Tab-separated table of C-alpha atoms and ligand atoms in Angstrom:
chain	number	residue	atom	x	y	z
A	1	MET	CA	-101.877	212.327	258.980
A	2	ARG	CA	-105.163	211.748	260.521
A	3	ILE	CA	-104.793	211.823	264.379
A	4	CYS	CA	-107.250	210.768	267.249
A	5	VAL	CA	-105.492	212.050	270.209
A	6	VAL	CA	-107.697	210.473	273.469
A	7	GLY	CA	-107.766	213.052	276.475
A	8	ALA	CA	-108.530	216.300	276.197
A	9	GLY	CA	-106.776	217.273	279.069
A	10	TYR	CA	-103.860	219.785	279.535
A	11	VAL	CA	-101.336	217.156	277.632
A	12	GLY	CA	-104.076	215.993	274.870
A	13	LEU	CA	-105.527	219.409	274.392
A	14	THR	CA	-102.074	221.115	273.885
A	15	THR	CA	-100.577	217.925	271.562
A	16	ALA	CA	-103.691	217.765	269.523
A	17	ALA	CA	-104.025	221.890	268.998
A	18	THR	CA	-100.072	221.377	267.911
A	19	LEU	CA	-100.328	218.659	265.795
A	20	ALA	CA	-103.446	220.318	264.036
A	21	ASP	CA	-101.321	223.126	263.500
A	22	PHE	CA	-98.358	221.083	261.963
A	23	GLY	CA	-100.910	220.183	259.150
A	24	HIS	CA	-102.278	217.185	260.556
A	25	GLU	CA	-105.888	216.278	260.383
A	26	VAL	CA	-106.827	215.963	263.927
A	27	GLN	CA	-109.945	214.651	266.153
A	28	CYS	CA	-109.506	215.113	269.797
A	29	VAL	CA	-112.044	213.142	271.853
A	30	ASP	CA	-112.826	212.612	275.317
A	31	ILE	CA	-115.357	210.611	277.615
A	32	ASP	CA	-116.403	214.119	279.984
A	33	HIS	CA	-119.096	215.626	277.063
A	34	VAL	CA	-119.396	218.798	279.091
A	35	LYS	CA	-116.062	219.497	277.807
A	36	ILE	CA	-116.393	218.255	274.322
A	37	GLU	CA	-119.650	220.268	274.190
A	38	GLY	CA	-117.314	223.529	275.299
A	39	LEU	CA	-114.584	222.826	273.013
A	40	SER	CA	-116.628	222.586	270.340
A	41	LEU	CA	-118.069	226.151	270.852
A	42	GLY	CA	-114.473	227.678	271.172
A	43	PHE	CA	-114.269	227.478	275.408
A	44	VAL	CA	-111.192	226.211	276.622
A	45	PRO	CA	-111.337	224.842	280.096
A	46	ILE	CA	-107.805	225.335	280.980
A	47	TYR	CA	-105.581	228.486	280.718
A	48	GLU	CA	-102.386	227.880	278.741
A	49	PRO	CA	-101.006	230.453	277.045
A	50	GLY	CA	-101.763	230.813	273.555
A	51	LEU	CA	-103.690	227.526	273.438
A	52	THR	CA	-107.231	228.749	272.870
A	53	GLU	CA	-105.935	231.108	269.494
A	54	LEU	CA	-104.190	227.964	268.184
A	55	ILE	CA	-107.450	226.065	268.958
A	56	ASP	CA	-109.741	228.545	267.113
A	57	LYS	CA	-107.341	229.047	264.061
A	58	ASN	CA	-107.000	225.069	263.633
A	59	ARG	CA	-110.990	224.375	264.287
A	60	LYS	CA	-111.979	227.323	261.603
A	61	ASP	CA	-108.982	225.815	259.156
A	62	GLY	CA	-111.042	222.511	259.470
A	63	ARG	CA	-107.985	220.587	260.577
A	64	LEU	CA	-108.802	219.817	264.678
A	65	ARG	CA	-112.461	218.680	265.743
A	66	PHE	CA	-113.411	217.540	268.972
A	67	SER	CA	-115.624	214.693	269.730
A	68	SER	CA	-117.050	212.350	272.528
A	69	GLN	CA	-117.520	209.701	270.297
A	70	VAL	CA	-114.202	207.869	271.648
A	71	LYS	CA	-115.425	204.281	270.299
A	72	GLU	CA	-116.381	205.468	266.615
A	73	SER	CA	-113.315	208.212	266.701
A	74	ILE	CA	-110.661	205.414	267.940
A	75	ARG	CA	-111.985	202.901	264.759
A	76	ASP	CA	-111.577	205.544	262.261
A	77	TYR	CA	-108.263	206.898	262.968
A	78	PRO	CA	-105.120	205.455	261.594
A	79	VAL	CA	-102.960	206.620	264.695
A	80	ILE	CA	-104.160	206.927	267.963
A	81	LEU	CA	-102.262	209.136	270.696
A	82	ILE	CA	-103.167	208.522	274.142
A	83	ALA	CA	-103.463	210.996	276.283
A	84	VAL	CA	-105.625	209.769	279.124
A	85	GLY	CA	-104.887	210.897	282.940
A	86	THR	CA	-102.733	208.353	284.951
A	87	PRO	CA	-103.124	210.062	288.444
A	88	PRO	CA	-101.551	208.282	291.544
A	89	LYS	CA	-103.190	206.116	293.396
A	90	GLU	CA	-102.913	206.303	297.629
A	91	ASP	CA	-99.742	203.948	297.778
A	92	GLY	CA	-97.983	206.103	295.335
A	93	SER	CA	-98.393	203.832	292.575
A	94	SER	CA	-100.115	204.752	288.703
A	95	ASN	CA	-103.752	204.336	288.157
A	96	LEU	CA	-103.922	202.556	284.731
A	97	SER	CA	-107.588	202.316	284.613
A	98	SER	CA	-108.089	204.992	281.779
A	99	ILE	CA	-105.219	203.653	279.914
A	100	HIS	CA	-106.774	200.028	280.281
A	101	GLN	CA	-110.512	201.310	279.160
A	102	VAL	CA	-108.770	202.868	275.907
A	103	VAL	CA	-106.995	200.062	275.093
A	104	GLU	CA	-109.886	197.788	275.270
A	105	ILE	CA	-111.455	200.029	272.753
A	106	VAL	CA	-108.953	199.369	270.635
A	107	ALA	CA	-108.792	195.992	270.625
A	108	SER	CA	-112.658	195.764	269.909
A	109	THR	CA	-112.615	198.289	267.357
A	110	ILE	CA	-109.494	197.817	265.408
A	111	GLN	CA	-110.219	196.881	262.044
A	112	GLU	CA	-107.310	198.392	259.591
A	113	TYR	CA	-103.449	198.871	260.837
A	114	LYS	CA	-103.459	201.542	263.212
A	115	ILE	CA	-100.347	202.841	265.263
A	116	ILE	CA	-101.333	203.378	269.076
A	117	ILE	CA	-98.861	205.853	270.892
A	118	THR	CA	-99.009	206.610	274.425
A	119	LYS	CA	-98.450	209.901	275.586
A	120	SER	CA	-99.339	209.586	279.073
A	121	THR	CA	-96.378	208.806	281.819
A	122	VAL	CA	-96.889	205.253	282.467
A	123	PRO	CA	-94.413	203.026	284.374
A	124	PRO	CA	-92.315	200.694	282.630
A	125	GLY	CA	-93.894	197.655	281.432
A	126	THR	CA	-96.947	199.632	280.226
A	127	ASN	CA	-96.414	199.941	276.366
A	128	GLU	CA	-95.194	195.884	276.722
A	129	TRP	CA	-98.444	195.046	278.597
A	130	ILE	CA	-100.774	196.888	276.318
A	131	TYR	CA	-98.923	195.061	273.328
A	132	GLN	CA	-99.005	191.618	274.697
A	133	LYS	CA	-102.931	192.628	275.856
A	134	LEU	CA	-103.920	193.281	272.203
A	135	VAL	CA	-102.153	190.139	271.071
A	136	GLU	CA	-104.289	188.232	273.756
A	137	MET	CA	-107.528	190.003	272.838
A	138	GLY	CA	-106.592	187.877	269.181
A	139	LEU	CA	-105.022	190.854	267.469
A	140	ASP	CA	-102.890	189.949	264.870
A	141	GLU	CA	-99.144	191.948	265.397
A	142	ASP	CA	-99.196	192.932	261.393
A	143	ARG	CA	-102.536	194.779	262.259
A	144	PHE	CA	-101.116	197.333	264.909
A	145	ASP	CA	-97.930	198.945	265.844
A	146	ILE	CA	-97.334	200.401	269.837
A	147	VAL	CA	-95.397	203.707	270.446
A	148	SER	CA	-94.055	204.872	273.707
A	149	ASN	CA	-93.363	208.734	272.952
A	150	PRO	CA	-93.195	210.685	276.244
A	151	GLU	CA	-94.680	214.014	276.645
A	152	PHE	CA	-92.008	216.471	278.117
A	153	LEU	CA	-93.831	219.656	278.357
A	154	ARG	CA	-94.306	222.378	281.097
A	155	GLU	CA	-97.457	223.493	281.706
A	156	GLY	CA	-97.288	227.229	281.353
A	157	THR	CA	-94.830	226.990	278.471
A	158	ALA	CA	-96.504	223.917	276.829
A	159	LEU	CA	-96.715	225.376	273.657
A	160	TRP	CA	-93.549	226.444	273.212
A	161	ASP	CA	-92.329	223.506	274.877
A	162	ILE	CA	-93.989	221.270	272.074
A	163	LEU	CA	-92.587	223.736	269.333
A	164	HIS	CA	-89.086	223.492	270.862
A	165	PRO	CA	-88.281	220.532	272.109
A	166	ASN	CA	-84.605	219.481	273.120
A	167	LYS	CA	-85.561	215.805	272.241
A	168	ILE	CA	-87.991	213.484	270.975
A	169	VAL	CA	-88.227	210.038	272.448
A	170	PHE	CA	-90.043	207.149	270.533
A	171	GLY	CA	-89.665	203.785	271.684
A	172	THR	CA	-90.730	200.867	269.425
A	173	LYS	CA	-90.868	197.324	269.164
A	174	SER	CA	-89.774	196.979	265.769
A	175	ASP	CA	-88.604	199.848	262.580
A	176	ARG	CA	-91.816	199.540	260.783
A	177	PRO	CA	-93.538	202.648	262.571
A	178	ILE	CA	-90.509	204.876	262.200
A	179	LYS	CA	-91.193	206.441	258.758
A	180	VAL	CA	-94.506	207.335	259.828
A	181	LEU	CA	-93.629	208.775	263.809
A	182	LYS	CA	-90.905	211.354	261.690
A	183	LYS	CA	-93.875	212.945	260.107
A	184	LEU	CA	-95.527	213.489	263.234
A	185	TYR	CA	-93.553	216.474	264.901
A	186	ALA	CA	-91.929	219.792	263.725
A	187	ARG	CA	-88.340	218.996	265.372
A	188	GLY	CA	-86.385	221.719	264.302
A	189	LYS	CA	-82.601	220.779	265.465
A	190	ALA	CA	-84.104	218.390	268.432
A	191	PRO	CA	-82.452	214.685	268.155
A	192	TYR	CA	-84.689	211.520	267.958
A	193	ILE	CA	-83.814	209.172	270.624
A	194	PHE	CA	-85.372	205.722	269.652
A	195	THR	CA	-85.355	203.150	272.219
A	196	SER	CA	-87.500	199.749	273.571
A	197	LEU	CA	-90.753	200.738	274.644
A	198	THR	CA	-90.070	200.409	278.307
A	199	GLY	CA	-86.746	202.876	277.728
A	200	ALA	CA	-88.908	205.695	277.058
A	201	GLU	CA	-90.954	205.383	279.609
A	202	LEU	CA	-88.019	205.322	281.882
A	203	ILE	CA	-86.700	208.028	280.292
A	204	LYS	CA	-89.625	209.848	281.194
A	205	TYR	CA	-89.561	209.181	284.735
A	206	ALA	CA	-85.712	209.279	284.818
A	207	SER	CA	-86.129	213.201	283.788
A	208	ASN	CA	-88.783	214.144	286.223
A	209	ALA	CA	-86.829	212.484	288.795
A	210	PHE	CA	-83.704	214.307	288.167
A	211	LEU	CA	-85.533	217.831	287.728
A	212	ALA	CA	-87.297	217.135	291.322
A	213	THR	CA	-83.663	216.078	292.830
A	214	LYS	CA	-82.269	219.184	291.537
A	215	ILE	CA	-85.260	221.036	293.548
A	216	SER	CA	-84.554	219.161	296.632
A	217	PHE	CA	-81.008	219.839	296.204
A	218	ALA	CA	-81.607	223.373	295.983
A	219	ASN	CA	-84.082	223.474	299.059
A	220	GLU	CA	-81.323	221.184	301.220
A	221	MET	CA	-78.732	223.633	300.152
A	222	ALA	CA	-81.213	226.907	301.170
A	223	ARG	CA	-81.424	225.076	304.729
A	224	ILE	CA	-78.119	225.432	305.262
A	225	CYS	CA	-77.546	228.524	303.814
A	226	ASP	CA	-79.993	229.268	306.312
A	227	ALA	CA	-78.115	228.537	309.243
A	228	TYR	CA	-75.173	230.508	307.901
A	229	ASP	CA	-76.940	233.173	307.486
A	230	VAL	CA	-75.769	233.108	303.399
A	231	ASP	CA	-78.138	234.226	300.868
A	232	TYR	CA	-79.103	231.145	298.868
A	233	ALA	CA	-79.423	233.433	295.859
A	234	ASP	CA	-75.661	233.474	295.542
A	235	ILE	CA	-75.054	229.991	295.618
A	236	ALA	CA	-77.547	229.206	292.978
A	237	LYS	CA	-75.711	231.299	290.646
A	238	GLY	CA	-72.587	230.157	291.360
A	239	LEU	CA	-73.741	226.825	291.097
A	240	GLY	CA	-75.852	227.548	287.772
A	241	THR	CA	-72.432	228.962	285.900
A	242	ASP	CA	-71.124	225.809	285.831
A	243	PRO	CA	-72.561	223.885	282.512
A	244	ARG	CA	-72.270	220.702	284.034
A	245	ILE	CA	-74.605	221.641	286.721
A	246	GLY	CA	-76.420	224.239	284.469
A	247	ARG	CA	-78.884	227.039	286.262
A	248	HIS	CA	-82.639	225.283	285.762
A	249	PHE	CA	-84.577	223.774	288.497
A	250	LEU	CA	-82.295	225.193	291.512
A	251	LYS	CA	-84.993	227.715	292.980
A	252	ALA	CA	-85.478	226.622	296.209
A	253	GLY	CA	-89.054	227.197	297.894
A	254	LEU	CA	-91.898	225.265	299.133
A	255	GLY	CA	-91.077	222.431	296.705
A	256	PHE	CA	-92.084	220.749	293.831
A	257	GLY	CA	-95.804	220.213	293.230
A	258	GLY	CA	-98.348	219.690	290.042
A	259	SER	CA	-99.429	216.334	288.896
A	260	CYS	CA	-96.374	215.544	287.457
A	261	LEU	CA	-93.131	215.762	289.642
A	262	PRO	CA	-94.679	214.265	292.795
A	263	LYS	CA	-96.859	211.486	291.043
A	264	ASP	CA	-93.814	210.453	289.116
A	265	LEU	CA	-91.216	210.076	291.557
A	266	SER	CA	-93.939	208.296	293.769
A	267	ALA	CA	-94.692	205.621	290.512
A	268	LEU	CA	-90.646	205.289	290.022
A	269	LYS	CA	-89.800	204.245	293.377
A	270	ASP	CA	-93.315	201.642	293.276
A	271	SER	CA	-91.673	200.378	289.564
A	272	ALA	CA	-88.366	199.727	291.562
A	273	THR	CA	-89.392	198.637	294.683
A	274	ARG	CA	-91.433	195.778	292.390
A	275	LYS	CA	-88.105	194.621	291.557
A	276	LYS	CA	-86.858	194.776	294.855
A	277	VAL	CA	-84.287	197.868	293.739
A	278	GLU	CA	-83.564	199.958	296.552
A	279	THR	CA	-84.246	203.420	295.984
A	280	LYS	CA	-82.396	205.660	298.985
A	281	LEU	CA	-81.859	208.837	297.091
A	282	LEU	CA	-85.561	209.061	295.491
A	283	ASP	CA	-86.415	208.511	298.781
A	284	ALA	CA	-84.536	211.462	300.285
A	285	VAL	CA	-85.506	213.508	297.785
A	286	MET	CA	-89.235	213.235	298.850
A	287	ALA	CA	-88.191	213.158	302.111
A	288	ILE	CA	-86.825	216.777	302.191
A	289	ASN	CA	-90.220	217.773	299.894
A	290	ASP	CA	-92.083	216.696	302.383
A	291	THR	CA	-90.408	218.401	305.164
A	292	GLN	CA	-90.047	221.997	303.194
A	293	ILE	CA	-93.213	223.449	304.433
A	294	GLU	CA	-92.588	222.686	307.953
A	295	HIS	CA	-89.253	224.301	307.289
A	296	TYR	CA	-90.911	227.345	306.427
A	297	LEU	CA	-93.660	227.285	309.335
A	298	ASN	CA	-90.465	226.554	311.608
A	299	LYS	CA	-88.578	229.434	310.243
A	300	LEU	CA	-92.170	231.894	310.845
A	301	GLY	CA	-91.846	230.569	313.966
A	302	THR	CA	-88.980	231.825	315.233
A	303	VAL	CA	-90.267	235.434	314.846
A	304	LEU	CA	-93.868	234.732	315.456
A	305	PRO	CA	-94.332	231.666	317.728
A	306	ASP	CA	-97.935	231.482	317.658
A	307	LEU	CA	-100.020	230.833	314.870
A	308	ALA	CA	-103.270	230.364	316.527
A	309	ALA	CA	-105.990	233.291	315.835
A	310	LYS	CA	-103.315	234.981	313.423
A	311	GLN	CA	-104.438	235.775	310.188
A	312	ILE	CA	-102.486	235.038	307.528
A	313	THR	CA	-102.720	235.784	303.995
A	314	VAL	CA	-101.362	233.396	301.250
A	315	TRP	CA	-100.969	234.827	297.905
A	316	GLY	CA	-100.378	232.184	295.326
A	317	VAL	CA	-102.777	228.652	295.225
A	318	THR	CA	-101.413	227.539	292.296
A	319	PHE	CA	-98.414	224.961	291.832
A	320	LYS	CA	-96.396	227.487	290.136
A	321	PRO	CA	-97.154	230.420	288.499
A	322	GLY	CA	-98.158	231.090	284.285
A	323	THR	CA	-100.967	228.195	284.882
A	324	ASP	CA	-104.369	227.794	286.437
A	325	ASP	CA	-103.666	224.191	287.693
A	326	SER	CA	-103.880	223.883	291.794
A	327	ARG	CA	-103.417	219.855	291.838
A	328	PHE	CA	-101.004	218.754	294.279
A	329	SER	CA	-100.179	222.502	294.797
A	330	PRO	CA	-97.032	222.958	297.945
A	331	ALA	CA	-99.757	226.552	298.548
A	332	ILE	CA	-102.742	224.359	299.255
A	333	ALA	CA	-101.012	221.833	301.225
A	334	LEU	CA	-99.159	225.454	303.068
A	335	ILE	CA	-102.580	226.458	303.681
A	336	GLU	CA	-104.167	223.287	305.439
A	337	GLN	CA	-101.230	223.305	307.740
A	338	LEU	CA	-102.048	226.967	308.595
A	339	ILE	CA	-105.690	225.967	309.069
A	340	GLN	CA	-104.340	223.369	311.630
A	341	LYS	CA	-102.206	225.512	313.486
A	342	GLY	CA	-105.385	227.364	314.180
A	343	SER	CA	-104.659	230.580	311.524
A	344	HIS	CA	-107.247	232.218	309.919
A	345	VAL	CA	-106.227	232.152	306.236
A	346	HIS	CA	-107.200	234.585	303.351
A	347	THR	CA	-106.061	233.794	299.928
A	348	TYR	CA	-105.946	235.245	296.741
A	349	ASP	CA	-104.188	234.293	293.384
A	350	PRO	CA	-104.665	235.918	289.854
A	351	MET	CA	-106.166	232.505	288.318
A	352	VAL	CA	-107.503	230.455	290.908
A	353	GLN	CA	-110.290	231.402	293.774
A	354	LEU	CA	-109.163	228.470	296.183
A	355	GLN	CA	-112.444	226.650	297.425
A	356	LEU	CA	-111.989	225.323	300.712
A	357	ALA	CA	-113.621	225.047	304.234
A	358	ASP	CA	-112.164	228.031	306.499
A	359	VAL	CA	-110.388	230.022	304.005
A	360	SER	CA	-111.536	233.080	302.642
A	361	SER	CA	-110.708	233.714	298.821
A	362	PHE	CA	-110.100	237.588	297.572
A	363	ALA	CA	-110.614	238.354	293.988
A	364	ASP	CA	-108.127	241.429	294.758
A	365	GLN	CA	-104.705	241.023	295.883
A	366	TYR	CA	-104.975	244.302	298.289
A	367	GLU	CA	-108.403	243.589	299.905
A	368	SER	CA	-106.251	240.075	300.791
A	369	VAL	CA	-104.059	241.371	303.122
A	370	ASN	CA	-106.686	244.045	304.983
A	371	HIS	CA	-105.967	243.736	308.816
A	372	SER	CA	-103.580	240.287	308.159
A	373	ASP	CA	-100.795	239.487	310.578
A	374	VAL	CA	-98.584	237.920	308.098
A	375	LEU	CA	-98.296	237.831	304.801
A	376	ILE	CA	-97.181	234.450	303.045
A	377	ILE	CA	-95.937	234.376	299.155
A	378	ALA	CA	-96.534	230.618	298.070
A	379	THR	CA	-96.361	230.950	294.366
A	380	GLU	CA	-94.035	233.313	292.089
A	381	TRP	CA	-96.600	235.179	290.508
A	382	GLU	CA	-95.027	238.282	288.413
A	383	GLN	CA	-97.528	240.190	289.734
A	384	PHE	CA	-96.283	240.170	293.279
A	385	GLN	CA	-92.763	241.067	292.828
A	386	LYS	CA	-94.786	244.424	291.433
A	387	CYS	CA	-96.717	245.104	293.822
A	388	ASN	CA	-97.603	248.349	295.636
A	389	TRP	CA	-95.584	247.529	299.107
A	390	SER	CA	-96.455	250.835	300.897
A	391	GLU	CA	-100.270	250.056	300.606
A	392	VAL	CA	-99.756	246.726	301.569
A	393	LYS	CA	-98.262	247.605	304.567
A	394	SER	CA	-100.928	250.252	305.666
A	395	ARG	CA	-103.462	247.322	305.466
A	396	MET	CA	-101.888	244.784	306.928
A	397	LYS	CA	-102.008	244.799	310.824
A	398	GLY	CA	-98.712	243.193	311.453
A	399	ALA	CA	-95.495	243.410	309.287
A	400	PHE	CA	-94.147	240.143	308.536
A	401	ILE	CA	-93.761	238.664	305.061
A	402	LEU	CA	-92.958	235.416	304.353
A	403	ASP	CA	-91.444	234.649	300.977
A	404	THR	CA	-91.003	231.332	300.351
A	405	ARG	CA	-90.118	231.716	296.631
A	406	ASN	CA	-87.819	234.222	296.919
A	407	CYS	CA	-89.276	236.332	294.222
A	408	ILE	CA	-90.077	239.626	295.994
A	409	ASP	CA	-86.722	242.139	296.882
A	410	GLY	CA	-86.311	241.862	300.506
A	411	LYS	CA	-84.422	245.301	300.431
A	412	THR	CA	-87.559	247.109	299.231
A	413	VAL	CA	-89.927	245.400	301.555
A	414	ARG	CA	-88.020	246.191	304.360
A	415	ARG	CA	-87.382	250.067	303.663
A	416	GLU	CA	-91.369	249.820	303.959
A	417	GLY	CA	-91.363	248.953	307.631
A	418	PHE	CA	-91.604	244.782	306.798
A	419	ILE	CA	-90.021	242.111	308.631
A	420	TYR	CA	-88.717	239.996	305.445
A	421	LEU	CA	-87.776	236.104	305.600
A	422	GLY	CA	-86.972	234.794	302.446
A	423	VAL	CA	-85.238	231.432	301.126
A	424	GLY	CA	-81.590	230.760	302.752
A	425	ILE	CA	-81.953	234.276	303.788
B	1	LIG	C1	-101.753	213.809	281.175
B	1	LIG	C2	-100.999	212.433	281.297
B	1	LIG	O1	-101.702	212.114	280.564
B	1	LIG	C3	-100.529	212.019	282.216
B	1	LIG	O2	-99.977	210.638	282.205
B	1	LIG	C4	-99.253	213.009	282.838
B	1	LIG	O3	-98.435	212.445	283.494
B	1	LIG	C5	-99.810	214.486	283.150
B	1	LIG	O4	-100.200	214.484	282.372
B	1	LIG	P1	-103.045	215.179	282.195
B	1	LIG	O5	-103.562	215.944	280.852
B	1	LIG	O6	-102.715	216.143	283.222
B	1	LIG	O7	-102.305	214.060	281.945
B	1	LIG	O8	-104.750	214.785	282.653
B	1	LIG	P2	-105.960	215.298	282.766
B	1	LIG	O9	-105.988	216.634	282.505
B	1	LIG	O10	-106.508	214.511	284.115
B	1	LIG	O11	-106.988	215.165	281.506
B	1	LIG	C6	-106.822	213.791	281.529
B	1	LIG	C7	-108.179	213.749	280.099
B	1	LIG	O12	-108.306	212.266	279.132
B	1	LIG	C8	-109.681	213.887	280.787
B	1	LIG	O13	-110.147	215.163	280.212
B	1	LIG	C9	-110.610	212.668	281.018
B	1	LIG	O14	-111.606	213.087	280.657
B	1	LIG	C10	-110.126	212.072	279.584
B	1	LIG	N1	-110.432	210.698	279.879
B	1	LIG	C11	-110.048	209.738	280.663
B	1	LIG	C12	-111.186	210.113	278.777
B	1	LIG	O15	-111.228	210.869	277.427
B	1	LIG	N2	-111.278	208.362	278.750
B	1	LIG	C13	-110.769	207.801	279.277
B	1	LIG	O16	-111.018	206.667	279.379
B	1	LIG	C14	-110.218	208.563	280.929
B	2	LIG	C1	-92.981	218.667	284.942
B	2	LIG	C2	-91.624	218.743	283.900
B	2	LIG	O1	-90.507	219.742	283.990
B	2	LIG	C3	-91.980	218.320	282.421
B	2	LIG	O2	-90.882	218.162	281.764
B	2	LIG	C4	-92.995	217.140	282.438
B	2	LIG	O3	-93.433	216.751	281.436
B	2	LIG	C5	-94.330	217.809	283.155
B	2	LIG	O4	-93.524	217.831	284.808
B	2	LIG	P1	-94.406	220.418	285.662
B	2	LIG	O5	-95.309	220.045	286.623
B	2	LIG	O6	-95.804	221.314	284.661
B	2	LIG	O7	-93.821	220.133	284.497
B	2	LIG	O8	-93.767	221.917	285.886
B	2	LIG	P2	-92.414	222.315	286.610
B	2	LIG	O9	-91.983	223.323	285.668
B	2	LIG	O10	-91.502	221.475	286.454
B	2	LIG	O11	-92.778	222.706	288.163
B	2	LIG	C6	-92.538	221.431	288.965
B	2	LIG	C7	-92.313	221.942	290.370
B	2	LIG	O12	-91.072	222.308	290.827
B	2	LIG	C8	-93.513	223.133	291.048
B	2	LIG	O13	-94.219	223.497	291.453
B	2	LIG	C9	-92.433	224.509	290.820
B	2	LIG	O14	-92.666	225.399	291.743
B	2	LIG	C10	-91.266	223.550	291.078
B	2	LIG	N1	-89.897	223.801	291.214
B	2	LIG	C11	-89.181	224.227	289.632
B	2	LIG	C12	-89.148	224.055	291.527
B	2	LIG	O15	-89.469	224.537	293.362
B	2	LIG	N2	-88.300	224.992	291.811
B	2	LIG	C13	-87.360	224.783	290.627
B	2	LIG	O16	-86.085	225.100	290.132
B	2	LIG	C14	-88.349	224.510	289.477
């Protein structure tokens, strides 16, 4: 199959590389010329385990190409997969301007029958809008099919997720594109879920909203555990063994961040509100998430009431481990609050050197703690769990560790003389 993937971001690039690896002929296009030039020379702009190798292999085999000729590529390929960003606006709704741009190009270039697949996360009704827009712009309904095919990949494990999906969702307006769609992915045992365009859009939002709900539930439970001196890890274990609940997404911590969960939750709320549907549960999920940082700072305040002029090292900048993505990272929100309180902040992250006024970023994990009063672990990178605690202790001035991800062994660091504060302990 000949596929043009529009957008070489996290989703577009990983999808393009895997589709090429499945044997399709893939052209990945982006309006960002610099990005495309780099990709054409083998430079992959994001960190995603295995992605560079997969792109190299498929580029060399001639199945994957990169181009900034967006218009020409959209015109020349029979299957168009849209993976441009849909970032949040100030009011929480989705900014669909990139989607609109792509639709305009499709409408102005289409000559032969095309299947247009929306992979980007878009609010309910968007794919219906695309359909109507193309018809309004004079396109005959026989010339195209619109498909909503949301992506469920997680950054850091994106390739594994695409290769081992637990479902493949296609929203369509008719059965016409289904035969072709079934040839798109190697699905293993994953079931196909065929639904309407809007149904598929809502499956994606419902999934992310449910995951966010589990996390906020975990965080509220951890607060209750804190109040009763109970280790939340035991509660998570007890909950997770019940198959009706499941063990995933029960980790308490600084809250959910990244470019998907927070944005999708606000976009879903916005979509509901437009139809006058109340979202009490979603509101509570967001409210808990929005106060997680405050909760941890209050916790630190019980042992160190005044953070002004204190030197605080924050380990972890990315929104979760295994990625170089720090968009909407709770770690950065925490750092900003520490600065507001007058603390001197040092940071270290294995993937990212944070560029923020009043923050000193270090390339070395151990140097970053020199003379610090407090060490806060904001992202659960594996190397933090395995570090040399006596060296950390000898370099620090104070002895406080606030582990907002419960990722290090409290007993070990207490033996080294630290005062350890964890989640729900
Ligand atoms: C994706 C999805 O598309 C988004 O809807 C989902 O919720 C999260 O994942 P992501 O891959 O993270 O977004 O986006 P980003 O990394 O910002 O990349 C988007 C790419 O599209 C950029 O490289 C941008 O230059 C490109 N783009 C944007 C185009 O090629 N054409 C446009 O008109 C606009
Ligand atoms: C998410 C969805 O998981 C994925 O299906 C969708 O396609 C895109 O959005 P991603 O944003 O890559 O993926 O990250 P995810 O692993 O879901 O983590 C999101 C945030 O939740 C992170 O900040 C993470 O630290 C936090 N989290 C996750 C918790 O606080 N506790 C958990 O138990 C799990």
